[in-house]
Coordinates of C-alpha atoms (C1' of nucleotides) in Angstrom, one line a residue:
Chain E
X1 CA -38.8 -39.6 9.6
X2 CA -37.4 -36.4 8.8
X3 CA -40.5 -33.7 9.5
X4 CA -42.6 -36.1 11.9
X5 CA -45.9 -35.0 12.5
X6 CA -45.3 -35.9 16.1
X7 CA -43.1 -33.0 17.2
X8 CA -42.4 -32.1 20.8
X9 CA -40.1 -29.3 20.1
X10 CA -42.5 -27.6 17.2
X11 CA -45.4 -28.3 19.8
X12 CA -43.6 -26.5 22.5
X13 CA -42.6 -23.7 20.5
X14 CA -46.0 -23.4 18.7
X15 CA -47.3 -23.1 22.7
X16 CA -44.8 -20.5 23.8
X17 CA -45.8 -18.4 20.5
X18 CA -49.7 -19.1 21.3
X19 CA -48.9 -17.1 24.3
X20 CA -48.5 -13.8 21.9
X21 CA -51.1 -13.9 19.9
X22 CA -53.8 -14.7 22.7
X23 CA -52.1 -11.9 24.8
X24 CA -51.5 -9.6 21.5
X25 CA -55.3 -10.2 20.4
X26 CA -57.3 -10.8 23.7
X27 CA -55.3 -9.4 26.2
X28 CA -54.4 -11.4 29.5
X29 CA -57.8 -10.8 31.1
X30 CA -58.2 -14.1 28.3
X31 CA -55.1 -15.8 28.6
X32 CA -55.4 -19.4 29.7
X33 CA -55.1 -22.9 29.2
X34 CA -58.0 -23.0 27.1
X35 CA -57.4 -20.0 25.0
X36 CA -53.5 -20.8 24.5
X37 CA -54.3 -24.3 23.6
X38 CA -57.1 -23.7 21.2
X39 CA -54.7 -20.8 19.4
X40 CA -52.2 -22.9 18.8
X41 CA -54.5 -25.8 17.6
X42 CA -52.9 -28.2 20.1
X43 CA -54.4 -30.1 23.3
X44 CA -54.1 -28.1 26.5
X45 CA -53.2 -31.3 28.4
X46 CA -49.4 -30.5 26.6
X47 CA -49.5 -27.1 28.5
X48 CA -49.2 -29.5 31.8
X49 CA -47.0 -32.5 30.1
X50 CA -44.2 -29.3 28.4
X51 CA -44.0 -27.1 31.0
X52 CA -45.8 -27.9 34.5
X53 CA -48.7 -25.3 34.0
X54 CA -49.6 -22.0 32.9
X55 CA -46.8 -20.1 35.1
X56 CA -44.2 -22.4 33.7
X57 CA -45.7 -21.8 29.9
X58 CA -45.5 -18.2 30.9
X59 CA -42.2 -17.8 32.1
X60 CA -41.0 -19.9 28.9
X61 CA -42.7 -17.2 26.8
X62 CA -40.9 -14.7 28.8
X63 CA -37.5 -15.6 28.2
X64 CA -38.0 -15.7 24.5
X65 CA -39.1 -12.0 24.1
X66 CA -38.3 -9.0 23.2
X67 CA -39.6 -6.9 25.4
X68 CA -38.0 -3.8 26.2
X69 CA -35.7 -1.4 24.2
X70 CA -32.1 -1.8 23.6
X71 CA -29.5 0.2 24.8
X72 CA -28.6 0.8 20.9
X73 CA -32.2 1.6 20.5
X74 CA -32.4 3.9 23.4
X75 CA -29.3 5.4 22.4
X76 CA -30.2 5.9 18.9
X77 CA -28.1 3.2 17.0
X78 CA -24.9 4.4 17.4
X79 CA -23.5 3.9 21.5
X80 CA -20.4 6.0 20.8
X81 CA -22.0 8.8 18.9
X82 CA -24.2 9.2 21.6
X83 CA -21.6 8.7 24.5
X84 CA -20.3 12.0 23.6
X85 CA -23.2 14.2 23.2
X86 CA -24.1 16.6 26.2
X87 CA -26.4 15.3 28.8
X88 CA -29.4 17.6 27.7
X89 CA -29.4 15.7 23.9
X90 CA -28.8 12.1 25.6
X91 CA -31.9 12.8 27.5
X92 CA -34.3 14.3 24.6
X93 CA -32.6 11.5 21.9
X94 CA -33.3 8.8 25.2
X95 CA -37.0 9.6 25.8
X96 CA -38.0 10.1 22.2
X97 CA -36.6 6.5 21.8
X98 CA -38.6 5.7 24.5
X99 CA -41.6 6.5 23.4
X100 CA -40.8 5.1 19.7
X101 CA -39.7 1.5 21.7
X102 CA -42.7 1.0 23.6
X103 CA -45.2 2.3 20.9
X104 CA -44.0 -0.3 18.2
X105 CA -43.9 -2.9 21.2
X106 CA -48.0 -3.9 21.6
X107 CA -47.3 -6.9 24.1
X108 CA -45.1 -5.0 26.3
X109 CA -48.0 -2.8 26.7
X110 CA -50.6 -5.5 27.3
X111 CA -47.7 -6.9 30.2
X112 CA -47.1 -3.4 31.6
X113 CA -51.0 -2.7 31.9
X114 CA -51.1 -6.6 33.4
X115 CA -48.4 -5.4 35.7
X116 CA -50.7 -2.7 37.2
X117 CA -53.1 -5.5 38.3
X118 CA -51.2 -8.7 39.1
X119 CA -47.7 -10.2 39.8
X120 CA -46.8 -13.2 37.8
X121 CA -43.8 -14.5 36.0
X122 CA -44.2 -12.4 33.1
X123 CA -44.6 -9.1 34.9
X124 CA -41.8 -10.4 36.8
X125 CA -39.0 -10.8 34.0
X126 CA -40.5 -7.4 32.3
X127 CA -39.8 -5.6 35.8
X128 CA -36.5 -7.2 36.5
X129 CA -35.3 -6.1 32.5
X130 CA -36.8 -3.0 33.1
X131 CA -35.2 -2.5 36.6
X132 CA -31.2 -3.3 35.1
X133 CA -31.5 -2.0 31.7
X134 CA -32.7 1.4 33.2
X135 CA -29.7 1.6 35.9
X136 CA -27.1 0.2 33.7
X137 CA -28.3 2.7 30.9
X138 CA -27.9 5.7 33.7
X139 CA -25.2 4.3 35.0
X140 CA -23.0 4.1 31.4
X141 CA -24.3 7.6 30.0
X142 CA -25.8 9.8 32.1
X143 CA -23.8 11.0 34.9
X144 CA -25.3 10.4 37.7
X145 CA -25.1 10.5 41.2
X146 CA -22.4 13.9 40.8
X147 CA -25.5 16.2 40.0
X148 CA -26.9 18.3 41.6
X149 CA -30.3 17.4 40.9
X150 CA -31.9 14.1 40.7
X151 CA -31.8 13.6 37.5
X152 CA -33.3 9.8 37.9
X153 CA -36.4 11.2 39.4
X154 CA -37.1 13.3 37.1
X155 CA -36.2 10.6 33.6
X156 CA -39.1 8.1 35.8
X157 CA -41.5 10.8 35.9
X158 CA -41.0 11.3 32.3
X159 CA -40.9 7.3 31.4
X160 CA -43.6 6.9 33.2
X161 CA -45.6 9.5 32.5
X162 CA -44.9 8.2 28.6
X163 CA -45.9 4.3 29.3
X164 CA -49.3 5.6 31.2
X165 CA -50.4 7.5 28.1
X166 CA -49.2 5.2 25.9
X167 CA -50.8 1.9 27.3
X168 CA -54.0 3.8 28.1
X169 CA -54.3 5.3 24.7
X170 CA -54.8 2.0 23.6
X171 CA -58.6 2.3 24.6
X172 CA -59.3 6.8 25.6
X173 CA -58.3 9.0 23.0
X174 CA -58.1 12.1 25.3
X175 CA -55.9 12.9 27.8
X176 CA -55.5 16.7 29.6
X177 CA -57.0 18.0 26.4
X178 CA -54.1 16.0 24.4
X179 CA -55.3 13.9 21.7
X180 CA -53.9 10.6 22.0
X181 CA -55.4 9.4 18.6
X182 CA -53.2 12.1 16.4
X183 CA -50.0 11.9 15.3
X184 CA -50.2 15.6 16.3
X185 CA -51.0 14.5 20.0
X186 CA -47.8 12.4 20.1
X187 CA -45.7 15.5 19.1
X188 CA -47.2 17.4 21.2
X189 CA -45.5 15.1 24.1
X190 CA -42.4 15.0 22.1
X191 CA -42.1 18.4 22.2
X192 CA -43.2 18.3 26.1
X193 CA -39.8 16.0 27.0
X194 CA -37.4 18.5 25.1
X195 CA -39.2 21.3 27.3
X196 CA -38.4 19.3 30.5
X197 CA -35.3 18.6 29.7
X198 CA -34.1 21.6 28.5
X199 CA -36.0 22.4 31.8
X200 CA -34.2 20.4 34.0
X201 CA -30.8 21.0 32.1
X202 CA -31.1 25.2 32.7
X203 CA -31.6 24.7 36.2
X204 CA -28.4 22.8 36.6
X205 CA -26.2 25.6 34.6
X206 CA -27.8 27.9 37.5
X207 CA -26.7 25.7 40.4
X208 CA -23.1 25.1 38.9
Chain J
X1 CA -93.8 -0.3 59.2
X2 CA -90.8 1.7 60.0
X3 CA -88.0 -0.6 59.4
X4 CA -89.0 -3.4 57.4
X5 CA -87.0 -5.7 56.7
X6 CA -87.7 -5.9 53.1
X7 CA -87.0 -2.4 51.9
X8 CA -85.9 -2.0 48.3
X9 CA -83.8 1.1 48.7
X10 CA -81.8 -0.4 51.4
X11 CA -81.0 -3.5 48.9
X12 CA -80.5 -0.9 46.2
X13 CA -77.0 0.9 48.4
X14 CA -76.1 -2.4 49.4
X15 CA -75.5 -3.8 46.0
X16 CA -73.9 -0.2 45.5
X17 CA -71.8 0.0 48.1
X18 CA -70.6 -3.9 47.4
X19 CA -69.5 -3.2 44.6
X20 CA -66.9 -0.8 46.0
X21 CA -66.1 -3.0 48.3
X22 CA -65.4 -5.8 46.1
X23 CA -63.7 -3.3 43.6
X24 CA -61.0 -2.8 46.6
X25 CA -60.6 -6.5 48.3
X26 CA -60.2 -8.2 45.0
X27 CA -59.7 -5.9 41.9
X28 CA -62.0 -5.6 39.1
X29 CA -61.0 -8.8 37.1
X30 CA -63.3 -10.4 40.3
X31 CA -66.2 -8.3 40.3
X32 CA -69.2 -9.9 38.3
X33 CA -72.8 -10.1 39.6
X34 CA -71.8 -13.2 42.2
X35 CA -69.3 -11.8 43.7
X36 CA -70.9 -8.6 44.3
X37 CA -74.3 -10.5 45.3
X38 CA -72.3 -12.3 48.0
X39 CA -70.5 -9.2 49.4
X40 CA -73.7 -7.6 50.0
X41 CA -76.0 -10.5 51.1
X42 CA -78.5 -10.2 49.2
X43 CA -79.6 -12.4 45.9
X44 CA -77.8 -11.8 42.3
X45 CA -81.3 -11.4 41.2
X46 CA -81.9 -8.5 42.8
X47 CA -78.7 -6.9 40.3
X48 CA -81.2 -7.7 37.1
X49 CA -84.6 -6.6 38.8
X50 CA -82.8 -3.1 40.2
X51 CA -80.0 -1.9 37.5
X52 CA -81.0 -4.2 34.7
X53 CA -77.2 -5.8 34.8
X54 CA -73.8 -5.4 35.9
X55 CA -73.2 -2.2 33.5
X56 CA -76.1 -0.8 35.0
X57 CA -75.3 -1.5 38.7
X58 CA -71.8 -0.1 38.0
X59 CA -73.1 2.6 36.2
X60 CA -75.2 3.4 39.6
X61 CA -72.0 3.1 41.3
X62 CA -69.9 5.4 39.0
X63 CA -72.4 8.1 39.8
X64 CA -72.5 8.1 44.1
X65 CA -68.2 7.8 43.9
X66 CA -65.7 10.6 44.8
X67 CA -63.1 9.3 42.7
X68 CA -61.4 12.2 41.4
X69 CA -59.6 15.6 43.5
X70 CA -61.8 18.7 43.4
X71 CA -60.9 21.8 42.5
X72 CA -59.9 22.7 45.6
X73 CA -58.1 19.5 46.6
X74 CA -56.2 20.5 44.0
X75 CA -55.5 23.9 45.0
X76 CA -54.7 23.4 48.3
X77 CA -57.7 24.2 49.9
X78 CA -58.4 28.0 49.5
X79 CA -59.2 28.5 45.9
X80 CA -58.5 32.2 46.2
X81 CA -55.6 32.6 47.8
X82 CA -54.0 30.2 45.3
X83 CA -55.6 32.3 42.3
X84 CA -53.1 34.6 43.3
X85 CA -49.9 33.0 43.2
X86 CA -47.4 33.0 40.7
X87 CA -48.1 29.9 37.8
X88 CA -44.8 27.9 39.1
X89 CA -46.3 27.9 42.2
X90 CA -49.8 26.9 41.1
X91 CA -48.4 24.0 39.2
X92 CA -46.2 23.1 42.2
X93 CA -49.1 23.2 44.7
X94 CA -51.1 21.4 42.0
X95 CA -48.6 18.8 41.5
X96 CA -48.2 18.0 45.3
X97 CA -52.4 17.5 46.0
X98 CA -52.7 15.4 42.9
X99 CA -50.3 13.3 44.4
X100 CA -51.5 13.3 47.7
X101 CA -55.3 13.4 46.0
X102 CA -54.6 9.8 43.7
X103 CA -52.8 8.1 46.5
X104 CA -55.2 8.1 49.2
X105 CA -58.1 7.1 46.6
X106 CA -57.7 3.3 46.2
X107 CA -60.8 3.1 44.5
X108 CA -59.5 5.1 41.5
X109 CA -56.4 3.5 41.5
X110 CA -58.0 0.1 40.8
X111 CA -60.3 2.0 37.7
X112 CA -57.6 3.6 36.2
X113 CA -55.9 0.4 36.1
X114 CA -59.1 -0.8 34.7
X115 CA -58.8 1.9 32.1
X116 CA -55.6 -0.2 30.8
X117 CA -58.2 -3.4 30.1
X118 CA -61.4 -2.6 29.4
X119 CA -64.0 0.1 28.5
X120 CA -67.1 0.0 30.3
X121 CA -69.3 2.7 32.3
X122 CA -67.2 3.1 35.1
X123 CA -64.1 4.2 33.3
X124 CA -65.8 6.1 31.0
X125 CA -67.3 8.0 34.1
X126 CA -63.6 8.3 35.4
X127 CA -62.5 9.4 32.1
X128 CA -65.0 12.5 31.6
X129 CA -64.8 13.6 35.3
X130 CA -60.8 13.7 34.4
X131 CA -61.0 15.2 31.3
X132 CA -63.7 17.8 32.3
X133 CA -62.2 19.0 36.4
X134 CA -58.8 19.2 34.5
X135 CA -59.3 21.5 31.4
X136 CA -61.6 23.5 33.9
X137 CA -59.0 23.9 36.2
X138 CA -56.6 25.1 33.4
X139 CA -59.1 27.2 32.2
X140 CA -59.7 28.8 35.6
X141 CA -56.0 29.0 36.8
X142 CA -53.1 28.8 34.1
X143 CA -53.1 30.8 31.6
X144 CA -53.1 28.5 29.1
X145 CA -52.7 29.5 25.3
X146 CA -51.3 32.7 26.2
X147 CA -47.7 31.2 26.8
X148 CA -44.9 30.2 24.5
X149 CA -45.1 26.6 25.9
X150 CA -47.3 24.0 26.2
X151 CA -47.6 24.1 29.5
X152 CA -50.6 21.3 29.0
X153 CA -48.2 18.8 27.6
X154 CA -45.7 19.3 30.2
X155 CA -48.7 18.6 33.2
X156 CA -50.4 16.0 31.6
X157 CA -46.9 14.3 31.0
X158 CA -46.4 15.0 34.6
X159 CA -50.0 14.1 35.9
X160 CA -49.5 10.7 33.7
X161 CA -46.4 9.8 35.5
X162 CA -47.6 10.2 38.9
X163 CA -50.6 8.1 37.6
X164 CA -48.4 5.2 36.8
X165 CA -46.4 5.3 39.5
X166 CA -49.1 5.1 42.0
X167 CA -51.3 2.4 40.5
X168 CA -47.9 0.3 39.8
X169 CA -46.7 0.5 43.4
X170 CA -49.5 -1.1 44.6
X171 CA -47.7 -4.3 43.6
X172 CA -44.1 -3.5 42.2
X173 CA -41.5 -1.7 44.8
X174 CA -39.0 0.2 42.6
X175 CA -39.2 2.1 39.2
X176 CA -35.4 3.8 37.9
X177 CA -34.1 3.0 41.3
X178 CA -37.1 5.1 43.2
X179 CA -38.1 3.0 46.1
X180 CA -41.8 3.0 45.5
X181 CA -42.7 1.5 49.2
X182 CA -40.5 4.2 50.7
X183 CA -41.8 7.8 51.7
X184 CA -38.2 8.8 50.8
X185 CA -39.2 7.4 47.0
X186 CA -42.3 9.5 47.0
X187 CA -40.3 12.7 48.3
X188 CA -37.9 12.4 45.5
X189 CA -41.3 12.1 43.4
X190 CA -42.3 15.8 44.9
X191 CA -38.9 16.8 44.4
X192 CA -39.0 15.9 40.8
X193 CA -42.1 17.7 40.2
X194 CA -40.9 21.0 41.5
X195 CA -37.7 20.5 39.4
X196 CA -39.3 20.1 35.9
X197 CA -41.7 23.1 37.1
X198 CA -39.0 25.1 38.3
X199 CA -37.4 24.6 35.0
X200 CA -40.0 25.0 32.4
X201 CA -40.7 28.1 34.5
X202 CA -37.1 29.6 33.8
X203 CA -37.7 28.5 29.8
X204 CA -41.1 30.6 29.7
X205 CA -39.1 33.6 31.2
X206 CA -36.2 33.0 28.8
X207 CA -38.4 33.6 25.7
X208 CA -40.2 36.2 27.1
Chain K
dG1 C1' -109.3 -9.7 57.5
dC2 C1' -108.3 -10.2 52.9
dA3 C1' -106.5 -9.6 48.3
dT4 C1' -102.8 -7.5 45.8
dT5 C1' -98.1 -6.3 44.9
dA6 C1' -93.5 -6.6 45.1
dA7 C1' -89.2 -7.9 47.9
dG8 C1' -86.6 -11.7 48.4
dT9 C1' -85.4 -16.9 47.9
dC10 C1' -84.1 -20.8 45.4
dA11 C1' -83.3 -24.1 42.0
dC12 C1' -81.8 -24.5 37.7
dC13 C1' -79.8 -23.7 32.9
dG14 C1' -75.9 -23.4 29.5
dT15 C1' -71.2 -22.1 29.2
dT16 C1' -66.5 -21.7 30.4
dT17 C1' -62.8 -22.6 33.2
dA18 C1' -58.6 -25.5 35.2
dG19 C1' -57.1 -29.9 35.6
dT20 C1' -56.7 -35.3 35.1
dG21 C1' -56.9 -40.3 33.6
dA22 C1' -57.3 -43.3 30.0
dC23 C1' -56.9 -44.0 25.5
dT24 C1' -55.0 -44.2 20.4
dT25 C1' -51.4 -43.9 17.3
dG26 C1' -47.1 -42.5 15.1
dA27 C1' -42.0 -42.8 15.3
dT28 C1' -38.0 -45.4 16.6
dG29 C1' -34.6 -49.1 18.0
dG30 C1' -33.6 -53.8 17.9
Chain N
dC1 C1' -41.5 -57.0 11.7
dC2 C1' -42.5 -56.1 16.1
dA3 C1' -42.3 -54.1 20.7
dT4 C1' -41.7 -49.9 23.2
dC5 C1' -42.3 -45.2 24.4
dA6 C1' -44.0 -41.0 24.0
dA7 C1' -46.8 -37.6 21.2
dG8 C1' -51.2 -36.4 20.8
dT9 C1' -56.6 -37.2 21.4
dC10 C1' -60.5 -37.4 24.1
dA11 C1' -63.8 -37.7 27.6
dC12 C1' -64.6 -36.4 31.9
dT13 C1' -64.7 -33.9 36.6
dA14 C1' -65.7 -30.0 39.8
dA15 C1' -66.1 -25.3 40.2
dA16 C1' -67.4 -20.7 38.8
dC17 C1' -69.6 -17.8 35.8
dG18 C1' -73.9 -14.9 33.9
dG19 C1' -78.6 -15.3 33.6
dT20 C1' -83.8 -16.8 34.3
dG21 C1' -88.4 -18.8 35.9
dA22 C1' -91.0 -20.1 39.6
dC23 C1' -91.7 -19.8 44.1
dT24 C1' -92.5 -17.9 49.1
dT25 C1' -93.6 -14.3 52.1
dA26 C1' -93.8 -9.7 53.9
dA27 C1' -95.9 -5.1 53.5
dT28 C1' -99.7 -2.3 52.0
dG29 C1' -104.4 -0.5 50.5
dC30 C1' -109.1 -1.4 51.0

DNA sequence: GCATTAAGTCACCGTTTAGTGACTTGATGG
DNA sequence: CCATCAAGTCACTAAACGGTGACTTAATGC
């Protein structure tokens, strides 16, 4: 039979996708056997026969994902256009991307705010892709290391200052009199990244 | 009698207290009116009879906490003496005890992890004191509105980041290469604050 | 000393959870 | 066409959850 009602490989993938939505539209205080298995309209006792358990669902799901931001998408689109530009525009053109990636990315918010609370193999492979894609990204354009400033220090603050308000805005609209609900709140930080950087970038003329 | 043993007050700041207690040992994804009957010793009936529920329990609790820096924790200690001082210096003073303020508060690390998840009346008790201590505290000391920058963005961008960081290193060590178990991480941290203050400080004297 | 009130105990309910053994039934090769 | 194997169904367990009614018993006023 050509489209067999009996599937393994559509079950498995229907499973692995389950994962998403339950996370996407309950968040992973909800996510379980149960839940998954309901969502994607199959028996949970296939969550144990396909992949060993939850965890082993869960790191299947996370190999499949998207994520976290490119390097193209960090960078803007275009690597070499950006490989040439001063440091103080790679920075601004970095973090707006930034925000931009994680804002359009609503799971890698629900993982990052599951990271704050528990280790698992999700929060795991979002860490580790986190972890290389960040220091290869430093690594390629900015010049590190030969500054006189830490310049990594200073790119975390601002990343993570970014992912806090972001995944928290999710549920409190205010934050340091910023309003997290307006498009006007978000330019507001925009704006606050150039001023850093432009900062940050002033103080290293001075120290040349 | 004195000290009897059934004293309905006594019960009351047990139950209280419990559930700081079980807020810190296992996180707020475990607290519900067992656990927190168990911690305390006493009967989960008690949690109805008392505060009506769990939200009014944790309610109770929200209002006997210390969960966020005062004023002066935040200025160092001598509110006058730091009235005084140049802004870059406030903000650098202020960044350092918010730091120091957040990390050595495990209780509102585990709610503002909380504030990722879930609404409820203890993060909306969080979120007011926050909002509230930290406009004041703007209000009293920078002179906000009068500048050519938005000096708000840049500290609640910077307060944000610290946020993160702290509640994420309670379970994952490095962030951008910053070796979040190490005090050498965190002094890179401090470092990084007085960098981005340093330097929008130069930018606000530039467009003077 | 006795009756009243409330502090505290306990057994139970319905629901949900993770996990398992036994079953039915569809697809496939010979 | 039939036997085999695995895909999928189902019923069940044990534990944990939030929540409640009925009970015992200690403290208190008279």
């Amino acid at each position: 039979m050509k489209n067999p009602t009996r599937n393994r490989e559509a079950t498995r993938l229907k499973l692995i996708n389950a994962v998403g939505q339950v996370l996407a539209e309950k968040g992973f205080t909800h996510l379980g056997v149960n839940a998954v298995a309901r969502q994607a309209g199959v028996d949970k006792v296939l969550i144990y026969r396909y992949f060993g358990g939850m965890p082993g669902l869960i790191k299947a799901f996370g190999q499949e994902g998207d994520f976290w931001p490119s390097m193209e998408e960090l960078a803007g689109g275009n690597i070499d256009a950006y490989r040439v530009l001063p440091l103080e525009e790679k920075l601004k053109i970095m973090g707006r991307n930034y925000l931009k990636g994680i804002r359009k990315r609503p799971l890698t918010q629900e993982i990052m705010a599951w990271e704050m609370v528990e280790r698992n193999n999700l929060t795991e492979e979002l860490e580790i892709i986190r972890e290389t894609r960040m220091l290869r990204f430093a690594e390629l354009f900015l010049q590190v290391g030969e500054e006189t400033v830490d310049v990594m220090a200073v790119v975390g603050l601002m990343g993570a200052g970014l992912s806090y308000l972001i995944c928290r805005s999710r549920r409190i609209r205010w934050y340091n009199g910023i309003d997290l609900e307006n498009q006007e709140g978000w330019k507001r930080l925009e704006n606050g990244i150039d001023l850093v950087v432009e900062g940050v970038a002033r103080l290293m003329q001075a120290r040349d």
